[in-house]
Tab-separated table of C-alpha atoms in Angstrom:
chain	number	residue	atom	x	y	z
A	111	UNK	CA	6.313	-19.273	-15.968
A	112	UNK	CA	3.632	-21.312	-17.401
A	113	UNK	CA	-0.441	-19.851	-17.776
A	114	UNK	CA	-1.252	-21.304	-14.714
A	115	UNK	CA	1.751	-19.980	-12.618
A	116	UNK	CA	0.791	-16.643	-13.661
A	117	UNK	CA	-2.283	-16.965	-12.753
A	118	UNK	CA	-1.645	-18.356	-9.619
A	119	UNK	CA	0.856	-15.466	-8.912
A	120	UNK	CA	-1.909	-12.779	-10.065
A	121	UNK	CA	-4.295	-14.576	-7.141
A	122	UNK	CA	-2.072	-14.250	-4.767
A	123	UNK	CA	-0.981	-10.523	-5.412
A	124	UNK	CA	-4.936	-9.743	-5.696
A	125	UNK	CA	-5.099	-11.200	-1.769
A	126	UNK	CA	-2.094	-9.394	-0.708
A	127	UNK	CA	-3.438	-6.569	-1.826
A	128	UNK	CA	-6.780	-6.923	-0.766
A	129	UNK	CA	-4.940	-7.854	3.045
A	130	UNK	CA	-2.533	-4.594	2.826
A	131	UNK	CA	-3.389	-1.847	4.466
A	132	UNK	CA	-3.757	1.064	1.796
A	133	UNK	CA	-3.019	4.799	1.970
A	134	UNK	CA	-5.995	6.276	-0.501
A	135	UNK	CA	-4.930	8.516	-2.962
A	136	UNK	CA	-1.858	7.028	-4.603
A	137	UNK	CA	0.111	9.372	-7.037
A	138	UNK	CA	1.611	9.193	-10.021
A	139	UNK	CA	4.670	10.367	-8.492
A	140	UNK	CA	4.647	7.870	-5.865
A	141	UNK	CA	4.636	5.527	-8.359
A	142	UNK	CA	7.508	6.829	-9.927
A	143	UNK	CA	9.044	6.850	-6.582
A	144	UNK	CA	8.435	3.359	-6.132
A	145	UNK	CA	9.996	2.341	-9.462
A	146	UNK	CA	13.233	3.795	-8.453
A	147	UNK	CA	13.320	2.103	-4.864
A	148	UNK	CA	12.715	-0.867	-7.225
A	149	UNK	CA	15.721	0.048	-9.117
A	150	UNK	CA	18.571	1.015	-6.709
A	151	UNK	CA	17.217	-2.221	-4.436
A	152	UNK	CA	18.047	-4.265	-7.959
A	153	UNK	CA	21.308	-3.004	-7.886
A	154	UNK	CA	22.090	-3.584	-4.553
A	155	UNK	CA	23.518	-7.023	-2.883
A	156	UNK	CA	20.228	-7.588	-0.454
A	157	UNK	CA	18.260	-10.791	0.541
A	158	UNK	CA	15.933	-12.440	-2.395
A	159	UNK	CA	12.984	-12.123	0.098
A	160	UNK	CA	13.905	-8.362	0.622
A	161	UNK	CA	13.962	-7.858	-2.840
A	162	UNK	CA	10.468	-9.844	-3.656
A	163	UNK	CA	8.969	-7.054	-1.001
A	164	UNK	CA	10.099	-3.914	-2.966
A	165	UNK	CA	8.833	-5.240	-6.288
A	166	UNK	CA	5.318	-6.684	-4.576
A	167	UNK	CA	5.239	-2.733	-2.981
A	168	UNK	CA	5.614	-1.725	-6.672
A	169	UNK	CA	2.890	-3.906	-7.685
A	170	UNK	CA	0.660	-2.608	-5.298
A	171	UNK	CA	1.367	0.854	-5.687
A	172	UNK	CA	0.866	0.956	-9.465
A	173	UNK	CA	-2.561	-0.839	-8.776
A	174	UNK	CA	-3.469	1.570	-6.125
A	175	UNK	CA	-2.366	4.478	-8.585
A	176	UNK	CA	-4.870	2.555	-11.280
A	177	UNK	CA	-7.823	1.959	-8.872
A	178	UNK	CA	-7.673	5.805	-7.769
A	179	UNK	CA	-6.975	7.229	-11.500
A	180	UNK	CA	-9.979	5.280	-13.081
A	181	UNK	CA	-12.266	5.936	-10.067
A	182	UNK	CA	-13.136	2.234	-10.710
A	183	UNK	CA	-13.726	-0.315	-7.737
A	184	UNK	CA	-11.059	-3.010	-7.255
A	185	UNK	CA	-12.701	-5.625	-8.796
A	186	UNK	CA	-12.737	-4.175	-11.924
A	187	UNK	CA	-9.351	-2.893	-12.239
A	188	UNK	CA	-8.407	-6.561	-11.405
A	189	UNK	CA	-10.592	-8.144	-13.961
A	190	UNK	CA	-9.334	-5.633	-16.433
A	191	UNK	CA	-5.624	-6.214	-15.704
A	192	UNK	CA	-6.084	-10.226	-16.338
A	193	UNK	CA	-8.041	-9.640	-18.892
A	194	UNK	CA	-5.324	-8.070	-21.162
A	195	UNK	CA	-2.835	-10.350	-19.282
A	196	UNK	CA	-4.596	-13.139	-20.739
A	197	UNK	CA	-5.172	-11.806	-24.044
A	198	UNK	CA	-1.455	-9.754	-24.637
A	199	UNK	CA	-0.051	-13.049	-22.901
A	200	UNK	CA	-1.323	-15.412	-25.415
A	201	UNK	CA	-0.566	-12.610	-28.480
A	202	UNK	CA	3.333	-11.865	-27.180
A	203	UNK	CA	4.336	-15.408	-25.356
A	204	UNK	CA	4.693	-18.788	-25.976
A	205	UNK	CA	4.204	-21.103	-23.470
A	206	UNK	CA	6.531	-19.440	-20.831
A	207	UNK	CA	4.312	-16.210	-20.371
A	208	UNK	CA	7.594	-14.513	-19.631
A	209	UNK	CA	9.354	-15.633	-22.746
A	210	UNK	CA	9.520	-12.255	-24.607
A	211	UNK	CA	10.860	-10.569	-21.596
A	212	UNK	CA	13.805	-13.327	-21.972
A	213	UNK	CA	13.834	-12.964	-25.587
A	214	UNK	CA	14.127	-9.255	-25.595
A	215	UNK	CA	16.915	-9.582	-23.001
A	216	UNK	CA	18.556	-12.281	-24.864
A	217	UNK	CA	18.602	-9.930	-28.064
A	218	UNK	CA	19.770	-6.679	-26.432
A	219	UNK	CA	22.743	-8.344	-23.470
A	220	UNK	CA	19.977	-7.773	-20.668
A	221	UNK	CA	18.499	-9.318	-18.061
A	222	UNK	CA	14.779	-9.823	-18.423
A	223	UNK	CA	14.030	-7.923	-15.492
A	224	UNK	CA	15.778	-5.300	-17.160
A	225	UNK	CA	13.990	-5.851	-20.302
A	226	UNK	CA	10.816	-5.162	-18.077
A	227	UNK	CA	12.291	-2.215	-16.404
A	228	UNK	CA	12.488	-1.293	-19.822
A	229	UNK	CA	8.904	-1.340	-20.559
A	230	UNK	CA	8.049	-0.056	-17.576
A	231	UNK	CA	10.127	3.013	-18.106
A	232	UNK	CA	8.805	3.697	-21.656
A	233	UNK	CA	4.997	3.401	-20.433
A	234	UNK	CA	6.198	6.089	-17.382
A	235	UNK	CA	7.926	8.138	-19.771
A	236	UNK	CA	4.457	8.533	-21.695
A	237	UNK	CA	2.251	8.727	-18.898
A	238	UNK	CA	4.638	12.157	-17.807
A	239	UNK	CA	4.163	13.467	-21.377
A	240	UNK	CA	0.672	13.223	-21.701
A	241	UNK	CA	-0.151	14.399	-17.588
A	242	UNK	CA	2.363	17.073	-18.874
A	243	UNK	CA	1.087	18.625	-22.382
A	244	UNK	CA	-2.917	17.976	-20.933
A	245	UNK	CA	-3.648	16.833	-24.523
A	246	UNK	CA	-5.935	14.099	-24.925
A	247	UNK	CA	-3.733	10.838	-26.715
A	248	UNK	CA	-5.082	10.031	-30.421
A	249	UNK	CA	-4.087	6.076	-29.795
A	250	UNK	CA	-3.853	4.313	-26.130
A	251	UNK	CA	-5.731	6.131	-23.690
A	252	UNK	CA	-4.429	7.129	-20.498
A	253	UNK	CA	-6.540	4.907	-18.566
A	254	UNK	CA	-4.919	1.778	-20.914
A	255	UNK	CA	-1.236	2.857	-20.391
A	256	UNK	CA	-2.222	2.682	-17.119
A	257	UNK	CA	-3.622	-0.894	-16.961
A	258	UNK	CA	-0.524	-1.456	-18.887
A	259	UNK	CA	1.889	-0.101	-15.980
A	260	UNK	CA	0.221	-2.260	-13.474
A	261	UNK	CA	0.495	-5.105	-15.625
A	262	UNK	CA	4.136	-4.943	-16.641
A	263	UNK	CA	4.817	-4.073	-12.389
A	264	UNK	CA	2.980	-7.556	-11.979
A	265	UNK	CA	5.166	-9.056	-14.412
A	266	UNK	CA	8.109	-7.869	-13.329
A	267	UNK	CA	7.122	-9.705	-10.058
A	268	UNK	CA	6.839	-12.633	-11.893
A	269	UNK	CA	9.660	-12.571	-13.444
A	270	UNK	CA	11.562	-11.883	-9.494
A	271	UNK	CA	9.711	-15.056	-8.849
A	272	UNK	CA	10.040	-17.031	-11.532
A	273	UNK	CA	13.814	-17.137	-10.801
């Protein structure tokens, strides 16, 4: 998926969104709750356009959990999650934006939707440890990992679409 594709892609998802109807309030655990319907839909046989929906729900719920963490309007969480799409993008990618998820994959016999997954889990994993001990984080703040979860949920999609 070249710059532009993603950027296309990250359009569209923002006007989606902005056109879904949205429960306020989005938890963390509902975003964990998400991920696995995201999961067990993977690993069932279902329609490609069936499977597009669960992972554009994901998307929207982990931007919905961002937007009512950060108590920040839309916009902003938008402009912040291209912002670092842009900037890790052009630090971790070559011209396919996706190409570390493929690389990754490639190196460890996965998919790179499961390479995602991957990521996804490990940024979920530290988001319960730090909601869990209360501590404040000495490195990435909350509020980034977050960013971060939206952002690899929006990849993810790309990567479903890409295909």
């Amino acid at each position: 998926m070249t710059y532009k594709e993603q950027t296309a892609a990250f359009e569209a998802i923002k006007s989606l969104y902005r056109d879904e109807p949205r429960d306020k309030g989005t938890s963390f655990r509902e975003v964990v709750n998400s991920l696995k319907n995201v999961v067990n839909a993977n690993r069932r046989d279902i329609g490609e356009s069936y499977l597009r929906l669960h992972y554009q729900y994901f998307v929207f719920d982990c931007i919905s959990f961002a937007i009512d963490y950060t108590k920040q309007p839309t916009d902003v969480v938008f402009d912040t999650m291209e912002e670092l799409l842009i900037k890790k993008g052009n630090d971790y990618a070559n011209k396919d934006r996706l190409s570390n998820f493929s690389r990754t994959a490639e190196l460890v016999g996965q998919t790179s939707g499961q390479s995602c997954l991957s990521a996804i889990g490990t940024k979920i994993a530290r988001l319960e440890q730090l909601f869990a001990s209360g501590k404040p984080p000495e490195n990435e703040s909350v509020i980034d990992s977050i960013i971060d979860l939206a952002n690899y949920s929006f990849l993810l999609y790309c990567i479903i679409i890409d295909k």
